[in-house]
mmCIF file of C-alpha atoms in Angstrom:
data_model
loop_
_atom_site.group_PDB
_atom_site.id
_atom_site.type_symbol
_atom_site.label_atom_id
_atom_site.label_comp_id
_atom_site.label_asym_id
_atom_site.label_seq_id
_atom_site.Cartn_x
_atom_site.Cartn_y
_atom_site.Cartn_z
ATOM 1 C CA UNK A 15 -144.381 159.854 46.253
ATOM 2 C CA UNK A 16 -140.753 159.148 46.355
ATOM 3 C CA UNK A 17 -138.325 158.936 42.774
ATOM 4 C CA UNK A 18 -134.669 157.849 42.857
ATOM 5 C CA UNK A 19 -131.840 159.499 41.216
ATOM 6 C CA UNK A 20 -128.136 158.183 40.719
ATOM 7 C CA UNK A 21 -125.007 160.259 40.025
ATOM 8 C CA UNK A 22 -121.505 158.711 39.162
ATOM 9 C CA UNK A 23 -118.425 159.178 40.503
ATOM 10 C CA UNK A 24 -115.052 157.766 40.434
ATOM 11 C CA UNK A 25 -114.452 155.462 43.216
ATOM 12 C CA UNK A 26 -112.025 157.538 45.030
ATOM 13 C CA UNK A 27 -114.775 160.470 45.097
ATOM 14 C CA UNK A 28 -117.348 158.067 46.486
ATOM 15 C CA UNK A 29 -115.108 156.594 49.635
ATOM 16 C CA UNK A 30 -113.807 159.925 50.235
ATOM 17 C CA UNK A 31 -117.598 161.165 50.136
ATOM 18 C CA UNK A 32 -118.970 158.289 52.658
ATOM 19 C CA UNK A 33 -116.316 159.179 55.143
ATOM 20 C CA UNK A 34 -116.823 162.875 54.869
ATOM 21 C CA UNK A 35 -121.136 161.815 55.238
ATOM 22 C CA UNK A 36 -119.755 159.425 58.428
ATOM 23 C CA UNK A 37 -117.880 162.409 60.201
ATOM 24 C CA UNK A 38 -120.900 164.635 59.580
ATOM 25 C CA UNK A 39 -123.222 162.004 60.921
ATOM 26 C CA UNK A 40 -125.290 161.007 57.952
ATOM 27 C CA UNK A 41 -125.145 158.759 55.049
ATOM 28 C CA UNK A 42 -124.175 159.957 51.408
ATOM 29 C CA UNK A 43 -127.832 159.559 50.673
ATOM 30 C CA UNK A 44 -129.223 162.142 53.612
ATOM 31 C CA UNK A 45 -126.603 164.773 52.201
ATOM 32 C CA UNK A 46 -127.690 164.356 48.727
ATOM 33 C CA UNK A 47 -130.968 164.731 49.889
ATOM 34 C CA UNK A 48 -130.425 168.117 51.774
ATOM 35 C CA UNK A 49 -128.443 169.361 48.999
ATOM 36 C CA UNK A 50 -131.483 169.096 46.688
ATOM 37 C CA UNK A 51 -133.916 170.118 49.492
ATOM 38 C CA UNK A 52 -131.614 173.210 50.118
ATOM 39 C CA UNK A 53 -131.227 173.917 46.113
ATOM 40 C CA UNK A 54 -135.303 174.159 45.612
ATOM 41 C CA UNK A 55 -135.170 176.448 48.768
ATOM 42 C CA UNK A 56 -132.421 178.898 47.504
ATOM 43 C CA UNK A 57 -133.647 178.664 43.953
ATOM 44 C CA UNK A 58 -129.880 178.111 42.663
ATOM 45 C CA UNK A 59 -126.906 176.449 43.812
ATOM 46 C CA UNK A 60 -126.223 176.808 47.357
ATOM 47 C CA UNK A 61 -122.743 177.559 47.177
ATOM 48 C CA UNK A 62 -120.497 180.198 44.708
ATOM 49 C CA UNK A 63 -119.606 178.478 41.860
ATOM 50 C CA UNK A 64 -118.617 181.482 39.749
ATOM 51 C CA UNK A 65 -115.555 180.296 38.396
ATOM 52 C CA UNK A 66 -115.342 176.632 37.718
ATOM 53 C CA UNK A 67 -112.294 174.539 38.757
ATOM 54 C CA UNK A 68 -111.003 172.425 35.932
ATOM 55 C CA UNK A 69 -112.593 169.375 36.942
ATOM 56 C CA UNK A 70 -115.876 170.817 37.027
ATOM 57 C CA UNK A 71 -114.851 172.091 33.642
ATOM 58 C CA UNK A 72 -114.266 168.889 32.559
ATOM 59 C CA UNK A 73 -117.606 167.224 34.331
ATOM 60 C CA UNK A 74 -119.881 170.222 32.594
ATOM 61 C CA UNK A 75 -118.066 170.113 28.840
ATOM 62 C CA UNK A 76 -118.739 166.546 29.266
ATOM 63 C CA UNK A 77 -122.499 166.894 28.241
ATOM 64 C CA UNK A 78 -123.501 163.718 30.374
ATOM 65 C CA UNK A 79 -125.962 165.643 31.724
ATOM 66 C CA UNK A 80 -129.394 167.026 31.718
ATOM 67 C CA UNK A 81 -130.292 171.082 32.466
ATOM 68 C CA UNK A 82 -133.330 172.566 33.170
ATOM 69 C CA UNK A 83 -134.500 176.314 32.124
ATOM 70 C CA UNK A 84 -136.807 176.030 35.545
ATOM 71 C CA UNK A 85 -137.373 174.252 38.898
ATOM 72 C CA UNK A 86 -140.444 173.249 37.114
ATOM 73 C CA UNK A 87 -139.077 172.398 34.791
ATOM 74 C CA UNK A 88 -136.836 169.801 37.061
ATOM 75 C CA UNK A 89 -139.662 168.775 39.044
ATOM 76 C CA UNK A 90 -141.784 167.819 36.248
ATOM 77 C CA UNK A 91 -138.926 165.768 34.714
ATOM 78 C CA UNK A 92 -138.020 163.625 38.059
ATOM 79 C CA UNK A 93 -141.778 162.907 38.535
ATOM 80 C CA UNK A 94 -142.260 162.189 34.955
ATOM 81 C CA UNK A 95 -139.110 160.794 33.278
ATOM 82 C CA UNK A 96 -138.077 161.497 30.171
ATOM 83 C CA UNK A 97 -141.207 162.812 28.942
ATOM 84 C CA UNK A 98 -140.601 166.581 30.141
#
């Protein structure tokens, strides 16, 4: 069983993105996919993120988006929707 998921970004983020994915040798879609992959392996972000830069300030005091106490907890909510 398969779910989608969609993220925004400004437009500038998403060309500069695809060409990063393109040099790499994989769509934006495959990298999103091992980041997530990678992120249930580690348990946690797989990258240090200890001290936000002020755009990921901004993103995060934003409140546009949805956290989770547990993987479970995540997992249950992308197989189930807004139920969890």
């Amino acid at each position: 069983m398969t779910t989608q998921m969609q993220i925004e970004l400004n437009s500038q983020d998403k060309v500069s993105f695809d060409k990063l994915c393109e040099r790499l040798g994989m769509t934006a879609q495959e990298a999103m996919q091992n980041f997530v992959i990678k992120m249930l392996d580690v348990g946690k972000l797989p990258f240090k993120a200890d001290v936000p830069n002020e755009r990921l300030k901004k993103s995060l005091n934003s409140k546009s988006y949805r956290s989770f106490a547990t993987v479970d907890d995540l997992m249950e909510y992308l197989h189930n929707g807004d139920e969890a």
